[in-house]
Amino acid sequence: MWTYTFRRLGLAILTLWLASTLVFMVVLFIPGDPVATILGMDANPDVAEKLRHDLGLDRPPLERYFSWLAGVATGDLGTSIRYGISVGGLILKSLTLTLPIVLLSLMLATVIAVPLGILAARRAGGALDFAASLFALLGLALPSFWVGLMFIYLFAVNLGWLPSNGFPQKGWADPLNALKYLALPVLTIGLARSALLTRMVRGSLLEVLSQDYVRTARGKGLSERVVVNKHALKNAALPVVTVLGLEFAQLLIAAVVVEQVFGLPGLGSLALTGIQARDYPLVQGVVLVLAMFIVALNLVVDLLYGYLDPRVSYG
Amino acid sequence: MRKLWLAALVLMGLAVAQNRGGSLTVAILAEPPALDPTTTASAEIARILYDNVLQGLVKLNAKGEIVPALAESWRASASGLTYTFSLRKNVKFHDGSSFTAEDVVFKFNRAKDPKSGHRHPEYYRDITTVSARDPYTVVFTLKQPNQDFLFNLAAIESTIGPKGRLDQQKTQPIGTGPFKFAAWDRGVGVRLERFDGYYDPRLPYLDKVTFRFLPDPNAQIAALKAGDIDAIGYGVTPENALALQKDANFKVVQGTSTAEITVGMNNSKPPFNDIRVRKAMQYAVNRDELLQSVMLGFGTKIGSHRSPAETCYEDQSGMYKYDPEQAKKLLAEAGYGPGNPLKFTFSLAAPYPYEKRIGEAMAAQFERAGIQAKLEVVEWSTWINRIFLGGDYQMTIIGHSEPNDIGVYTNPKYYFKYNSPEFNKLFTQYLRTNDPKKACETMKQLQRKLAEDAVNIWVLNGPFIAALKKNVMGWWPNQPTPSMNVTEVYLAK
């Protein structure tokens, strides 16, 4: 297993290098210019020239690429063109918001989806199954920016229980207060994600429940509870874990819609700003960090397979 | 009698209600990239800091007039070549240091130097020397008279910080305004606090002002209704404004801005290098319909490149009355007809929903005159580079929000590609005259000339729409320059 892990790590570094090189090239080819976005429509050409030089944008792309790569190797992601401060710092700061949102959302989604999916699978075709399907359908169909707004109207405007937007100045120094600000975004994302997950749990469990070993277990006279919880669930969890891993990586960026509605400066918003401002170092930094998460999560998911399904071996 | 009563009530209201204290949270749509207006272009910088934190020798008031700020008074010589400014004496910067003529001299020597990184050296091009006669008198000498000199001194770029303080201004601006900068929570907001050392002891009324970045207009409305913010500074959508007007807890401020929503035409390339075609386009546009349908009645019709929020404005919107038949006739003269319809690409900039919608509605109007516009949506950076800087387009639409910017038409390389020696001559007359009255007349002639040449289609003055809690008083009714001026805002009890 350790050799496997090490081999995977080597592969991961290669993947990261490929991803970052690809992004560097893509960013080079999209039209646009950070200087134009900094100085605006009425930019003075002399000033623009000077700024381009100061930002090092007049250097040849290859030179810029290698100096960036050298920085990355030493853990320095460079300086944001738009904000003029360290990219690493900006990303870390945004992650203090985005990671809790994504983690809590997926936790919420799991807490809702697993029992609901099991119930739906055990009573497939019944009223509860129908209700769960309806919930899943709504969760998938309703756009999150709209759901978010509706939650704001319900919980912030009408009931006045929760703040409508933003994040407290003191941040996580007062965790309970911080959580209050994250409640609505987490609810918005979590409910939508639980919809998909409910379908996954239900489908996967139904498939497992129709297999021979389950029939054998039932034939031994085990209670339905033991059959589902002890024998079927672990196997049914395989595809669900895969989806959860993918969801996590996706949400880091996809939460941007919800971030905009709630005025939260997360990773997705940072990426969006970076792209709009043609802030090359920022975009590259965000993509690199994202790629790191995806590679790491894939590794975790693969290792979890071994635990969930002993047939998977890492020889 | 009723009027008298009203006046009495208003006066009583003012006397009772101009309370000191309280805090205000204002939502704005975007975060500025930095806070130094001399190095970064962003209307958000001006919205947050103009007059609130940063001040110059003179400033624009809510009516668009140039009034004293750090200069108590000024005198121009008869030739218009020397300006002498008397500075206020008891002015302190937010870091406690005193404001003197040295700060002014440093500022403008830097500003006029193209190598200093200051954003608009051309504003100060005509300044030959700036010197301190004594600690409270500054003398500017100019190469030639410049009618826009004082206007440029009132711009956000001309605000003055402590001598020698440059890089720190980007993140921690220090000025002389009634509010001092307290903190910038990246992605969340900028906080200001009252400055106790302000030279006008009456001001400010508020203790704290927070500008919150909330990029979603609907979320702004929700936050206002939830009580998490007190004001939406600008950019309330017409739909939301209509809804808020019916709500007794809020009030909607509706005024003019400096934005001319302009349909730019490439005057150097077919088909719009033909004035008959450009005039036909003018007749094909029904502004009233656009105003009512897209803007729900918010906005003001315009017909040239100046805003009703500015001084010396002349309405040209009546020059070409909506007349599709006249448009067809002109197009026929230019060689277009049913067999050979006028076709072109109309580029819409993605980040501006209202300009986009106006463009779409206009394309439908064009069709009634037999004109076929192919719509294309382009992303912002592409718009700047390909269309604005590259001039590679046929027709586009954008709001020009820079104030007093009719001078861009003297630049034949500007993306409209308009080149008129007559206009340039007129503009020079305006710029070099010494007589403000004559300058004003010439400014009107300039607006007329552009409309006559049908350079572009100027559709509307973009409305300035803000929404406030009922008790927020003293908000600027118009935007002669981008500014969420809170210096005299107070909360009624």
PDB file of N, CA and C in Angstrom, chain A residues 77-116:
ATOM      1  N   LEU A  77       3.540  31.632  -4.895  1.00  0.00           N
ATOM      2  CA  LEU A  77       2.656  31.662  -6.060  1.00  0.00           C
ATOM      3  C   LEU A  77       2.675  33.012  -6.776  1.00  0.00           C
ATOM      4  N   GLY A  78       3.519  33.913  -6.316  1.00  0.00           N
ATOM      5  CA  GLY A  78       3.623  35.198  -6.995  1.00  0.00           C
ATOM      6  C   GLY A  78       2.708  36.258  -6.399  1.00  0.00           C
ATOM      7  N   THR A  79       2.676  37.420  -7.070  1.00  0.00           N
ATOM      8  CA  THR A  79       1.900  38.553  -6.579  1.00  0.00           C
ATOM      9  C   THR A  79       0.723  38.799  -7.520  1.00  0.00           C
ATOM     10  N   SER A  80      -0.436  38.998  -6.950  1.00  0.00           N
ATOM     11  CA  SER A  80      -1.622  39.275  -7.759  1.00  0.00           C
ATOM     12  C   SER A  80      -1.477  40.624  -8.455  1.00  0.00           C
ATOM     13  N   ILE A  81      -1.793  40.657  -9.744  1.00  0.00           N
ATOM     14  CA  ILE A  81      -1.689  41.911 -10.483  1.00  0.00           C
ATOM     15  C   ILE A  81      -2.774  42.877 -10.025  1.00  0.00           C
ATOM     16  N   ARG A  82      -3.961  42.339  -9.810  1.00  0.00           N
ATOM     17  CA  ARG A  82      -5.082  43.197  -9.461  1.00  0.00           C
ATOM     18  C   ARG A  82      -4.964  43.750  -8.042  1.00  0.00           C
ATOM     19  N   TYR A  83      -4.637  42.883  -7.094  1.00  0.00           N
ATOM     20  CA  TYR A  83      -4.627  43.321  -5.702  1.00  0.00           C
ATOM     21  C   TYR A  83      -3.254  43.778  -5.216  1.00  0.00           C
ATOM     22  N   GLY A  84      -2.198  43.396  -5.959  1.00  0.00           N
ATOM     23  CA  GLY A  84      -0.865  43.799  -5.547  1.00  0.00           C
ATOM     24  C   GLY A  84      -0.379  43.112  -4.287  1.00  0.00           C
ATOM     25  N   ILE A  85      -1.037  42.027  -3.862  1.00  0.00           N
ATOM     26  CA  ILE A  85      -0.547  41.287  -2.694  1.00  0.00           C
ATOM     27  C   ILE A  85      -0.378  39.823  -3.074  1.00  0.00           C
ATOM     28  N   SER A  86       0.190  39.048  -2.129  1.00  0.00           N
ATOM     29  CA  SER A  86       0.589  37.679  -2.453  1.00  0.00           C
ATOM     30  C   SER A  86      -0.603  36.793  -2.819  1.00  0.00           C
ATOM     31  N   VAL A  87      -0.458  36.035  -3.908  1.00  0.00           N
ATOM     32  CA  VAL A  87      -1.523  35.144  -4.379  1.00  0.00           C
ATOM     33  C   VAL A  87      -1.801  34.067  -3.340  1.00  0.00           C
ATOM     34  N   GLY A  88      -0.719  33.523  -2.754  1.00  0.00           N
ATOM     35  CA  GLY A  88      -0.880  32.484  -1.746  1.00  0.00           C
ATOM     36  C   GLY A  88      -1.753  32.964  -0.587  1.00  0.00           C
ATOM     37  N   GLY A  89      -1.477  34.195  -0.137  1.00  0.00           N
ATOM     38  CA  GLY A  89      -2.252  34.758   0.967  1.00  0.00           C
ATOM     39  C   GLY A  89      -3.720  34.907   0.589  1.00  0.00           C
ATOM     40  N   LEU A  90      -3.978  35.404  -0.617  1.00  0.00           N
ATOM     41  CA  LEU A  90      -5.354  35.593  -1.077  1.00  0.00           C
ATOM     42  C   LEU A  90      -6.104  34.260  -1.106  1.00  0.00           C
ATOM     43  N   ILE A  91      -5.403  33.223  -1.616  1.00  0.00           N
ATOM     44  CA  ILE A  91      -6.059  31.919  -1.736  1.00  0.00           C
ATOM     45  C   ILE A  91      -6.329  31.327  -0.350  1.00  0.00           C
ATOM     46  N   LEU A  92      -5.332  31.436   0.532  1.00  0.00           N
ATOM     47  CA  LEU A  92      -5.516  30.907   1.889  1.00  0.00           C
ATOM     48  C   LEU A  92      -6.709  31.573   2.560  1.00  0.00           C
ATOM     49  N   LYS A  93      -6.767  32.902   2.416  1.00  0.00           N
ATOM     50  CA  LYS A  93      -7.859  33.649   3.047  1.00  0.00           C
ATOM     51  C   LYS A  93      -9.202  33.179   2.495  1.00  0.00           C
ATOM     52  N   SER A  94      -9.272  32.973   1.182  1.00  0.00           N
ATOM     53  CA  SER A  94     -10.552  32.569   0.606  1.00  0.00           C
ATOM     54  C   SER A  94     -10.911  31.151   1.024  1.00  0.00           C
ATOM     55  N   LEU A  95      -9.875  30.326   1.249  1.00  0.00           N
ATOM     56  CA  LEU A  95     -10.154  28.950   1.656  1.00  0.00           C
ATOM     57  C   LEU A  95     -10.726  28.872   3.073  1.00  0.00           C
ATOM     58  N   THR A  96     -10.400  29.862   3.910  1.00  0.00           N
ATOM     59  CA  THR A  96     -10.971  29.832   5.259  1.00  0.00           C
ATOM     60  C   THR A  96     -12.490  29.984   5.202  1.00  0.00           C
ATOM     61  N   LEU A  97     -12.984  30.453   4.089  1.00  0.00           N
ATOM     62  CA  LEU A  97     -14.437  30.530   3.901  1.00  0.00           C
ATOM     63  C   LEU A  97     -14.944  29.344   3.091  1.00  0.00           C
ATOM     64  N   THR A  98     -14.257  29.084   1.968  1.00  0.00           N
ATOM     65  CA  THR A  98     -14.777  28.093   1.034  1.00  0.00           C
ATOM     66  C   THR A  98     -14.704  26.677   1.605  1.00  0.00           C
ATOM     67  N   LEU A  99     -13.590  26.337   2.260  1.00  0.00           N
ATOM     68  CA  LEU A  99     -13.475  24.972   2.793  1.00  0.00           C
ATOM     69  C   LEU A  99     -14.573  24.662   3.804  1.00  0.00           C
ATOM     70  N   PRO A 100     -14.789  25.523   4.808  1.00  0.00           N
ATOM     71  CA  PRO A 100     -15.894  25.223   5.725  1.00  0.00           C
ATOM     72  C   PRO A 100     -17.242  25.132   5.014  1.00  0.00           C
ATOM     73  N   ILE A 101     -17.485  26.020   4.045  1.00  0.00           N
ATOM     74  CA  ILE A 101     -18.777  25.974   3.353  1.00  0.00           C
ATOM     75  C   ILE A 101     -18.943  24.630   2.647  1.00  0.00           C
ATOM     76  N   VAL A 102     -17.901  24.242   1.920  1.00  0.00           N
ATOM     77  CA  VAL A 102     -18.001  23.009   1.139  1.00  0.00           C
ATOM     78  C   VAL A 102     -18.106  21.796   2.064  1.00  0.00           C
ATOM     79  N   LEU A 103     -17.257  21.748   3.088  1.00  0.00           N
ATOM     80  CA  LEU A 103     -17.275  20.606   4.009  1.00  0.00           C
ATOM     81  C   LEU A 103     -18.626  20.487   4.708  1.00  0.00           C
ATOM     82  N   LEU A 104     -19.098  21.620   5.241  1.00  0.00           N
ATOM     83  CA  LEU A 104     -20.366  21.583   5.963  1.00  0.00           C
ATOM     84  C   LEU A 104     -21.515  21.221   5.018  1.00  0.00           C
ATOM     85  N   SER A 105     -21.453  21.748   3.791  1.00  0.00           N
ATOM     86  CA  SER A 105     -22.515  21.451   2.828  1.00  0.00           C
ATOM     87  C   SER A 105     -22.555  19.961   2.531  1.00  0.00           C
ATOM     88  N   LEU A 106     -21.378  19.379   2.318  1.00  0.00           N
ATOM     89  CA  LEU A 106     -21.351  17.957   1.986  1.00  0.00           C
ATOM     90  C   LEU A 106     -21.765  17.118   3.196  1.00  0.00           C
ATOM     91  N   MET A 107     -21.403  17.577   4.399  1.00  0.00           N
ATOM     92  CA  MET A 107     -21.851  16.870   5.596  1.00  0.00           C
ATOM     93  C   MET A 107     -23.368  16.905   5.687  1.00  0.00           C
ATOM     94  N   LEU A 108     -23.904  18.093   5.482  1.00  0.00           N
ATOM     95  CA  LEU A 108     -25.355  18.234   5.523  1.00  0.00           C
ATOM     96  C   LEU A 108     -25.998  17.340   4.467  1.00  0.00           C
ATOM     97  N   ALA A 109     -25.405  17.376   3.273  1.00  0.00           N
ATOM     98  CA  ALA A 109     -25.956  16.581   2.176  1.00  0.00           C
ATOM     99  C   ALA A 109     -25.945  15.101   2.541  1.00  0.00           C
ATOM    100  N   THR A 110     -24.847  14.639   3.149  1.00  0.00           N
ATOM    101  CA  THR A 110     -24.737  13.221   3.504  1.00  0.00           C
ATOM    102  C   THR A 110     -25.751  12.857   4.581  1.00  0.00           C
ATOM    103  N   VAL A 111     -25.850  13.739   5.585  1.00  0.00           N
ATOM    104  CA  VAL A 111     -26.766  13.468   6.694  1.00  0.00           C
ATOM    105  C   VAL A 111     -28.205  13.354   6.198  1.00  0.00           C
ATOM    106  N   ILE A 112     -28.546  14.141   5.195  1.00  0.00           N
ATOM    107  CA  ILE A 112     -29.903  14.046   4.652  1.00  0.00           C
ATOM    108  C   ILE A 112     -30.014  12.858   3.702  1.00  0.00           C
ATOM    109  N   ALA A 113     -29.004  12.720   2.840  1.00  0.00           N
ATOM    110  CA  ALA A 113     -29.162  11.814   1.703  1.00  0.00           C
ATOM    111  C   ALA A 113     -29.095  10.349   2.105  1.00  0.00           C
ATOM    112  N   VAL A 114     -28.217   9.996   3.044  1.00  0.00           N
ATOM    113  CA  VAL A 114     -28.042   8.571   3.345  1.00  0.00           C
ATOM    114  C   VAL A 114     -29.318   7.969   3.935  1.00  0.00           C
ATOM    115  N   PRO A 115     -29.864   8.535   5.020  1.00  0.00           N
ATOM    116  CA  PRO A 115     -31.112   7.936   5.524  1.00  0.00           C
ATOM    117  C   PRO A 115     -32.246   7.998   4.508  1.00  0.00           C
ATOM    118  N   LEU A 116     -32.346   9.139   3.821  1.00  0.00           N
ATOM    119  CA  LEU A 116     -33.436   9.297   2.867  1.00  0.00           C
ATOM    120  C   LEU A 116     -33.299   8.293   1.726  1.00  0.00           C
TER     121      LEU A 116
END
